[in-house]
Amino acid sequence: MTIPVDRLTDPAVRSFVAAVNAGDRQAFWDTLSPDATMSDDGSDRELREWADLEIFASNGHMDVESEQADGRALIALYRNDTWGEMRTAWRFMVGEDGKVTRFETGQA
C-alpha cells in the first residue's frame, strides 16, 4: 500500500515527491534551497548531475510506502529506466524557508 503524494505530511517533501513523479525539473528545483546538497548510498553527489541522470533522463518515480520523523523520512519504491525498481530510504532536511536543504537516499 502506498501513500498518495497529496497525503504526505511535510509540505516540502510533498512538493519534492510530486515534482519527481511529474518529471517537472522547474518544480523540483523550486523545492530546493539554492545551496542544497544530497547523498546517494552514503556518498555525497553533485546534485544537478545526479538529478539529471537518476530522475529526469531516466523517468524517476517514487511510490511512498511509509513516512516517519514528521514526514521527513520516507521508505519508497523508487524506479527509473536505468536501475528498475528498488526499495529506498529518503531523509530530508528542510530550512526555515520551507525548502529542502539536503536529502539523503539509498537502498532500504
mmCIF file of N, CA and C in Angstrom:
data_model
loop_
_atom_site.group_PDB
_atom_site.id
_atom_site.type_symbol
_atom_site.label_atom_id
_atom_site.label_comp_id
_atom_site.label_asym_id
_atom_site.label_seq_id
_atom_site.Cartn_x
_atom_site.Cartn_y
_atom_site.Cartn_z
ATOM 1 N N MET A 1 0.847 -1.188 0.000
ATOM 2 C CA MET A 1 0.000 0.000 0.000
ATOM 3 C C MET A 1 0.884 1.242 0.000
ATOM 4 N N THR A 2 0.584 2.167 -0.850
ATOM 5 C CA THR A 2 1.382 3.389 -0.903
ATOM 6 C C THR A 2 0.566 4.580 -0.400
ATOM 7 N N ILE A 3 1.289 5.612 -0.005
ATOM 8 C CA ILE A 3 0.674 6.843 0.479
ATOM 9 C C ILE A 3 0.530 7.785 -0.714
ATOM 10 N N PRO A 4 -0.673 8.275 -0.992
ATOM 11 C CA PRO A 4 -0.822 9.246 -2.078
ATOM 12 C C PRO A 4 0.048 10.479 -1.808
ATOM 13 N N VAL A 5 0.632 11.013 -2.847
ATOM 14 C CA VAL A 5 1.549 12.151 -2.684
ATOM 15 C C VAL A 5 0.868 13.301 -1.949
ATOM 16 N N ASP A 6 -0.387 13.570 -2.265
ATOM 17 C CA ASP A 6 -1.064 14.702 -1.634
ATOM 18 C C ASP A 6 -1.372 14.473 -0.154
ATOM 19 N N ARG A 7 -1.065 13.275 0.356
ATOM 20 C CA ARG A 7 -1.281 12.972 1.773
ATOM 21 C C ARG A 7 0.029 12.958 2.566
ATOM 22 N N LEU A 8 1.151 13.209 1.915
ATOM 23 C CA LEU A 8 2.423 13.261 2.637
ATOM 24 C C LEU A 8 2.401 14.431 3.613
ATOM 25 N N THR A 9 2.964 14.229 4.785
ATOM 26 C CA THR A 9 2.835 15.173 5.888
ATOM 27 C C THR A 9 3.592 16.476 5.666
ATOM 28 N N ASP A 10 4.852 16.405 5.317
ATOM 29 C CA ASP A 10 5.685 17.607 5.218
ATOM 30 C C ASP A 10 5.482 18.282 3.861
ATOM 31 N N PRO A 11 5.141 19.575 3.858
ATOM 32 C CA PRO A 11 4.874 20.253 2.576
ATOM 33 C C PRO A 11 6.062 20.267 1.613
ATOM 34 N N ALA A 12 7.275 20.444 2.127
ATOM 35 C CA ALA A 12 8.452 20.476 1.250
ATOM 36 C C ALA A 12 8.702 19.106 0.633
ATOM 37 N N VAL A 13 8.572 18.060 1.435
ATOM 38 C CA VAL A 13 8.765 16.694 0.943
ATOM 39 C C VAL A 13 7.656 16.347 -0.052
ATOM 40 N N ARG A 14 6.440 16.739 0.260
ATOM 41 C CA ARG A 14 5.308 16.506 -0.643
ATOM 42 C C ARG A 14 5.584 17.145 -2.012
ATOM 43 N N SER A 15 6.050 18.383 -2.015
ATOM 44 C CA SER A 15 6.362 19.078 -3.277
ATOM 45 C C SER A 15 7.505 18.399 -4.018
ATOM 46 N N PHE A 16 8.510 17.939 -3.283
ATOM 47 C CA PHE A 16 9.655 17.244 -3.865
ATOM 48 C C PHE A 16 9.187 15.980 -4.584
ATOM 49 N N VAL A 17 8.419 15.140 -3.887
ATOM 50 C CA VAL A 17 7.949 13.878 -4.468
ATOM 51 C C VAL A 17 7.037 14.153 -5.667
ATOM 52 N N ALA A 18 6.165 15.135 -5.549
ATOM 53 C CA ALA A 18 5.268 15.467 -6.661
ATOM 54 C C ALA A 18 6.066 15.899 -7.887
ATOM 55 N N ALA A 19 7.107 16.696 -7.683
ATOM 56 C CA ALA A 19 7.929 17.167 -8.808
ATOM 57 C C ALA A 19 8.680 16.007 -9.457
ATOM 58 N N VAL A 20 9.243 15.108 -8.636
ATOM 59 C CA VAL A 20 9.930 13.936 -9.178
ATOM 60 C C VAL A 20 8.962 13.128 -10.030
ATOM 61 N N ASN A 21 7.790 12.824 -9.472
ATOM 62 C CA ASN A 21 6.842 11.962 -10.164
ATOM 63 C C ASN A 21 6.281 12.597 -11.429
ATOM 64 N N ALA A 22 6.224 13.920 -11.473
ATOM 65 C CA ALA A 22 5.737 14.622 -12.663
ATOM 66 C C ALA A 22 6.843 14.822 -13.694
ATOM 67 N N GLY A 23 8.101 14.543 -13.300
ATOM 68 C CA GLY A 23 9.216 14.810 -14.201
ATOM 69 C C GLY A 23 9.382 16.295 -14.469
ATOM 70 N N ASP A 24 8.999 17.108 -13.492
ATOM 71 C CA ASP A 24 8.979 18.572 -13.647
ATOM 72 C C ASP A 24 10.255 19.172 -13.055
ATOM 73 N N ARG A 25 11.213 19.448 -13.921
ATOM 74 C CA ARG A 25 12.505 19.986 -13.468
ATOM 75 C C ARG A 25 12.346 21.289 -12.692
ATOM 76 N N GLN A 26 11.568 22.212 -13.235
ATOM 77 C CA GLN A 26 11.432 23.521 -12.579
ATOM 78 C C GLN A 26 10.820 23.372 -11.187
ATOM 79 N N ALA A 27 9.765 22.575 -11.081
ATOM 80 C CA ALA A 27 9.139 22.368 -9.775
ATOM 81 C C ALA A 27 10.123 21.701 -8.812
ATOM 82 N N PHE A 28 10.918 20.761 -9.319
ATOM 83 C CA PHE A 28 11.918 20.087 -8.491
ATOM 84 C C PHE A 28 12.913 21.106 -7.938
ATOM 85 N N TRP A 29 13.490 21.915 -8.817
ATOM 86 C CA TRP A 29 14.487 22.886 -8.344
ATOM 87 C C TRP A 29 13.855 23.919 -7.421
ATOM 88 N N ASP A 30 12.566 24.221 -7.628
ATOM 89 C CA ASP A 30 11.874 25.169 -6.755
ATOM 90 C C ASP A 30 11.697 24.632 -5.337
ATOM 91 N N THR A 31 11.746 23.313 -5.150
ATOM 92 C CA THR A 31 11.599 22.742 -3.800
ATOM 93 C C THR A 31 12.902 22.824 -3.005
ATOM 94 N N LEU A 32 14.014 23.075 -3.686
ATOM 95 C CA LEU A 32 15.340 23.034 -3.058
ATOM 96 C C LEU A 32 15.888 24.421 -2.781
ATOM 97 N N SER A 33 16.632 24.539 -1.698
ATOM 98 C CA SER A 33 17.363 25.783 -1.442
ATOM 99 C C SER A 33 18.486 25.884 -2.479
ATOM 100 N N PRO A 34 18.943 27.102 -2.770
ATOM 101 C CA PRO A 34 19.979 27.275 -3.800
ATOM 102 C C PRO A 34 21.267 26.495 -3.519
ATOM 103 N N ASP A 35 21.581 26.258 -2.246
ATOM 104 C CA ASP A 35 22.817 25.560 -1.893
ATOM 105 C C ASP A 35 22.538 24.144 -1.384
ATOM 106 N N ALA A 36 21.427 23.551 -1.808
ATOM 107 C CA ALA A 36 21.049 22.206 -1.360
ATOM 108 C C ALA A 36 22.123 21.189 -1.723
ATOM 109 N N THR A 37 22.235 20.159 -0.885
ATOM 110 C CA THR A 37 23.182 19.069 -1.109
ATOM 111 C C THR A 37 22.441 17.747 -0.995
ATOM 112 N N MET A 38 23.105 16.676 -1.413
ATOM 113 C CA MET A 38 22.492 15.356 -1.326
ATOM 114 C C MET A 38 23.544 14.285 -1.282
ATOM 115 N N SER A 39 23.105 13.096 -0.849
ATOM 116 C CA SER A 39 23.969 11.925 -0.909
ATOM 117 C C SER A 39 23.144 10.740 -1.392
ATOM 118 N N ASP A 40 23.848 9.796 -2.010
ATOM 119 C CA ASP A 40 23.233 8.568 -2.505
ATOM 120 C C ASP A 40 24.077 7.403 -1.993
ATOM 121 N N ASP A 41 23.444 6.500 -1.264
ATOM 122 C CA ASP A 41 24.137 5.365 -0.660
ATOM 123 C C ASP A 41 25.365 5.799 0.134
ATOM 124 N N GLY A 42 25.230 6.915 0.862
ATOM 125 C CA GLY A 42 26.283 7.369 1.766
ATOM 126 C C GLY A 42 27.377 8.218 1.144
ATOM 127 N N SER A 43 27.314 8.445 -0.174
ATOM 128 C CA SER A 43 28.332 9.268 -0.840
ATOM 129 C C SER A 43 27.706 10.564 -1.330
ATOM 130 N N ASP A 44 28.328 11.688 -0.964
ATOM 131 C CA ASP A 44 27.836 12.961 -1.479
ATOM 132 C C ASP A 44 27.978 12.982 -2.991
ATOM 133 N N ARG A 45 26.981 13.524 -3.642
ATOM 134 C CA ARG A 45 26.956 13.607 -5.103
ATOM 135 C C ARG A 45 26.716 15.043 -5.530
ATOM 136 N N GLU A 46 27.086 15.343 -6.768
ATOM 137 C CA GLU A 46 26.784 16.644 -7.354
ATOM 138 C C GLU A 46 25.296 16.608 -7.709
ATOM 139 N N LEU A 47 24.529 17.464 -7.057
ATOM 140 C CA LEU A 47 23.081 17.393 -7.110
ATOM 141 C C LEU A 47 22.504 17.515 -8.520
ATOM 142 N N ARG A 48 22.931 18.492 -9.287
ATOM 143 C CA ARG A 48 22.362 18.673 -10.636
ATOM 144 C C ARG A 48 22.647 17.474 -11.530
ATOM 145 N N GLU A 49 23.858 16.994 -11.495
ATOM 146 C CA GLU A 49 24.229 15.835 -12.312
ATOM 147 C C GLU A 49 23.426 14.601 -11.891
ATOM 148 N N TRP A 50 23.335 14.373 -10.582
ATOM 149 C CA TRP A 50 22.600 13.223 -10.068
ATOM 150 C C TRP A 50 21.130 13.297 -10.481
ATOM 151 N N ALA A 51 20.505 14.451 -10.274
ATOM 152 C CA ALA A 51 19.082 14.593 -10.601
ATOM 153 C C ALA A 51 18.840 14.381 -12.088
ATOM 154 N N ASP A 52 19.709 14.920 -12.922
ATOM 155 C CA ASP A 52 19.545 14.727 -14.369
ATOM 156 C C ASP A 52 19.588 13.249 -14.730
ATOM 157 N N LEU A 53 20.567 12.520 -14.181
ATOM 158 C CA LEU A 53 20.726 11.099 -14.514
ATOM 159 C C LEU A 53 19.687 10.200 -13.853
ATOM 160 N N GLU A 54 19.472 10.389 -12.562
ATOM 161 C CA GLU A 54 18.656 9.455 -11.781
ATOM 162 C C GLU A 54 17.161 9.767 -11.799
ATOM 163 N N ILE A 55 16.810 11.016 -12.116
ATOM 164 C CA ILE A 55 15.390 11.382 -12.137
ATOM 165 C C ILE A 55 14.930 11.706 -13.554
ATOM 166 N N PHE A 56 15.477 12.755 -14.128
ATOM 167 C CA PHE A 56 14.873 13.316 -15.338
ATOM 168 C C PHE A 56 15.195 12.559 -16.616
ATOM 169 N N ALA A 57 16.426 12.136 -16.825
ATOM 170 C CA ALA A 57 16.775 11.412 -18.058
ATOM 171 C C ALA A 57 16.279 9.973 -18.034
ATOM 172 N N SER A 58 15.897 9.490 -16.840
ATOM 173 C CA SER A 58 15.524 8.085 -16.711
ATOM 174 C C SER A 58 14.118 7.879 -16.141
ATOM 175 N N ASN A 59 13.290 8.925 -16.172
ATOM 176 C CA ASN A 59 11.886 8.817 -15.749
ATOM 177 C C ASN A 59 11.734 8.312 -14.315
ATOM 178 N N GLY A 60 12.427 8.939 -13.379
ATOM 179 C CA GLY A 60 12.343 8.537 -11.980
ATOM 180 C C GLY A 60 10.945 8.699 -11.415
ATOM 181 N N HIS A 61 10.592 7.794 -10.491
ATOM 182 C CA HIS A 61 9.258 7.827 -9.880
ATOM 183 C C HIS A 61 9.330 7.211 -8.478
ATOM 184 N N MET A 62 8.654 7.859 -7.524
ATOM 185 C CA MET A 62 8.630 7.398 -6.130
ATOM 186 C C MET A 62 7.217 6.986 -5.745
ATOM 187 N N ASP A 63 7.071 5.770 -5.206
ATOM 188 C CA ASP A 63 5.834 5.333 -4.573
ATOM 189 C C ASP A 63 6.143 5.182 -3.095
ATOM 190 N N VAL A 64 5.638 6.103 -2.284
ATOM 191 C CA VAL A 64 5.973 6.152 -0.867
ATOM 192 C C VAL A 64 5.188 5.088 -0.099
ATOM 193 N N GLU A 65 5.924 4.237 0.607
ATOM 194 C CA GLU A 65 5.309 3.182 1.425
ATOM 195 C C GLU A 65 5.038 3.650 2.842
ATOM 196 N N SER A 66 5.958 4.434 3.407
ATOM 197 C CA SER A 66 5.793 4.890 4.788
ATOM 198 C C SER A 66 6.576 6.167 5.010
ATOM 199 N N GLU A 67 6.182 6.879 6.066
ATOM 200 C CA GLU A 67 6.901 8.096 6.447
ATOM 201 C C GLU A 67 7.051 8.141 7.960
ATOM 202 N N GLN A 68 8.144 8.767 8.401
ATOM 203 C CA GLN A 68 8.429 8.962 9.818
ATOM 204 C C GLN A 68 9.027 10.355 9.976
ATOM 205 N N ALA A 69 9.388 10.692 11.202
ATOM 206 C CA ALA A 69 10.055 11.969 11.502
ATOM 207 C C ALA A 69 9.267 13.145 10.935
ATOM 208 N N ASP A 70 7.955 13.174 11.240
ATOM 209 C CA ASP A 70 7.070 14.244 10.764
ATOM 210 C C ASP A 70 7.104 14.384 9.247
ATOM 211 N N GLY A 71 7.244 13.267 8.562
ATOM 212 C CA GLY A 71 7.205 13.269 7.103
ATOM 213 C C GLY A 71 8.525 13.540 6.432
ATOM 214 N N ARG A 72 9.598 13.621 7.196
ATOM 215 C CA ARG A 72 10.905 13.922 6.607
ATOM 216 C C ARG A 72 11.787 12.692 6.430
ATOM 217 N N ALA A 73 11.249 11.520 6.699
ATOM 218 C CA ALA A 73 11.947 10.259 6.450
ATOM 219 C C ALA A 73 10.955 9.332 5.764
ATOM 220 N N LEU A 74 11.306 8.885 4.578
ATOM 221 C CA LEU A 74 10.409 8.061 3.775
ATOM 222 C C LEU A 74 11.046 6.722 3.434
ATOM 223 N N ILE A 75 10.201 5.723 3.284
ATOM 224 C CA ILE A 75 10.576 4.481 2.612
ATOM 225 C C ILE A 75 9.730 4.483 1.342
ATOM 226 N N ALA A 76 10.386 4.321 0.203
ATOM 227 C CA ALA A 76 9.675 4.392 -1.067
ATOM 228 C C ALA A 76 10.203 3.361 -2.044
ATOM 229 N N LEU A 77 9.319 2.882 -2.891
ATOM 230 C CA LEU A 77 9.750 2.117 -4.052
ATOM 231 C C LEU A 77 10.119 3.160 -5.094
ATOM 232 N N TYR A 78 11.399 3.181 -5.469
ATOM 233 C CA TYR A 78 11.870 4.140 -6.463
ATOM 234 C C TYR A 78 12.202 3.372 -7.733
ATOM 235 N N ARG A 79 11.735 3.884 -8.846
ATOM 236 C CA ARG A 79 12.047 3.220 -10.110
ATOM 237 C C ARG A 79 12.479 4.257 -11.137
ATOM 238 N N ASN A 80 13.369 3.802 -12.008
ATOM 239 C CA ASN A 80 13.725 4.588 -13.177
ATOM 240 C C ASN A 80 14.141 3.629 -14.286
ATOM 241 N N ASP A 81 14.319 4.174 -15.471
ATOM 242 C CA ASP A 81 14.621 3.342 -16.634
ATOM 243 C C ASP A 81 16.018 2.732 -16.579
ATOM 244 N N THR A 82 16.900 3.290 -15.747
ATOM 245 C CA THR A 82 18.272 2.792 -15.651
ATOM 246 C C THR A 82 18.371 1.593 -14.720
ATOM 247 N N TRP A 83 17.797 1.702 -13.526
ATOM 248 C CA TRP A 83 18.003 0.704 -12.486
ATOM 249 C C TRP A 83 16.787 -0.169 -12.216
ATOM 250 N N GLY A 84 15.655 0.138 -12.808
ATOM 251 C CA GLY A 84 14.442 -0.608 -12.487
ATOM 252 C C GLY A 84 13.867 -0.106 -11.171
ATOM 253 N N GLU A 85 13.303 -1.017 -10.373
ATOM 254 C CA GLU A 85 12.663 -0.621 -9.117
ATOM 255 C C GLU A 85 13.445 -1.151 -7.930
ATOM 256 N N MET A 86 13.567 -0.325 -6.902
ATOM 257 C CA MET A 86 14.231 -0.740 -5.674
ATOM 258 C C MET A 86 13.581 -0.046 -4.486
ATOM 259 N N ARG A 87 13.672 -0.695 -3.347
ATOM 260 C CA ARG A 87 13.164 -0.115 -2.106
ATOM 261 C C ARG A 87 14.236 0.832 -1.577
ATOM 262 N N THR A 88 13.836 2.086 -1.330
ATOM 263 C CA THR A 88 14.802 3.115 -0.950
ATOM 264 C C THR A 88 14.357 3.851 0.309
ATOM 265 N N ALA A 89 15.339 4.393 1.004
ATOM 266 C CA ALA A 89 15.097 5.257 2.159
ATOM 267 C C ALA A 89 15.492 6.671 1.761
ATOM 268 N N TRP A 90 14.709 7.635 2.190
ATOM 269 C CA TRP A 90 14.955 9.047 1.909
ATOM 270 C C TRP A 90 14.865 9.816 3.211
ATOM 271 N N ARG A 91 15.812 10.719 3.445
ATOM 272 C CA ARG A 91 15.781 11.599 4.593
ATOM 273 C C ARG A 91 15.955 13.031 4.089
ATOM 274 N N PHE A 92 15.144 13.923 4.608
ATOM 275 C CA PHE A 92 15.136 15.311 4.149
ATOM 276 C C PHE A 92 15.401 16.259 5.302
ATOM 277 N N MET A 93 16.199 17.285 5.040
ATOM 278 C CA MET A 93 16.373 18.396 5.952
ATOM 279 C C MET A 93 15.746 19.601 5.264
ATOM 280 N N VAL A 94 14.943 20.337 6.019
ATOM 281 C CA VAL A 94 14.195 21.461 5.460
ATOM 282 C C VAL A 94 14.537 22.713 6.249
ATOM 283 N N GLY A 95 14.845 23.781 5.529
ATOM 284 C CA GLY A 95 15.188 25.049 6.169
ATOM 285 C C GLY A 95 13.964 25.816 6.631
ATOM 286 N N GLU A 96 14.220 26.915 7.330
ATOM 287 C CA GLU A 96 13.131 27.745 7.844
ATOM 288 C C GLU A 96 12.274 28.320 6.726
ATOM 289 N N ASP A 97 12.843 28.422 5.523
ATOM 290 C CA ASP A 97 12.090 28.955 4.383
ATOM 291 C C ASP A 97 11.201 27.902 3.728
ATOM 292 N N GLY A 98 11.200 26.671 4.283
ATOM 293 C CA GLY A 98 10.356 25.619 3.740
ATOM 294 C C GLY A 98 10.938 24.914 2.534
ATOM 295 N N LYS A 99 12.221 25.134 2.253
ATOM 296 C CA LYS A 99 12.874 24.476 1.117
ATOM 297 C C LYS A 99 13.804 23.372 1.624
ATOM 298 N N VAL A 100 13.956 22.343 0.822
ATOM 299 C CA VAL A 100 14.835 21.232 1.165
ATOM 300 C C VAL A 100 16.284 21.708 1.064
ATOM 301 N N THR A 101 17.028 21.561 2.160
ATOM 302 C CA THR A 101 18.434 21.968 2.163
ATOM 303 C C THR A 101 19.363 20.784 1.901
ATOM 304 N N ARG A 102 18.875 19.578 2.210
ATOM 305 C CA ARG A 102 19.655 18.370 1.965
ATOM 306 C C ARG A 102 18.707 17.179 1.931
ATOM 307 N N PHE A 103 19.020 16.246 1.041
ATOM 308 C CA PHE A 103 18.334 14.961 1.098
ATOM 309 C C PHE A 103 19.358 13.867 0.930
ATOM 310 N N GLU A 104 19.069 12.743 1.590
ATOM 311 C CA GLU A 104 19.928 11.570 1.539
ATOM 312 C C GLU A 104 19.060 10.398 1.120
ATOM 313 N N THR A 105 19.535 9.638 0.172
ATOM 314 C CA THR A 105 18.798 8.473 -0.295
ATOM 315 C C THR A 105 19.740 7.279 -0.404
ATOM 316 N N GLY A 106 19.159 6.121 -0.434
ATOM 317 C CA GLY A 106 19.929 4.904 -0.563
ATOM 318 C C GLY A 106 18.994 3.715 -0.471
ATOM 319 N N GLN A 107 19.526 2.554 -0.730
ATOM 320 C CA GLN A 107 18.700 1.366 -0.659
ATOM 321 C C GLN A 107 18.262 1.117 0.781
ATOM 322 N N ALA A 108 17.017 0.686 0.917
ATOM 323 C CA ALA A 108 16.451 0.442 2.252
ATOM 324 C C ALA A 108 16.608 -1.021 2.622
#
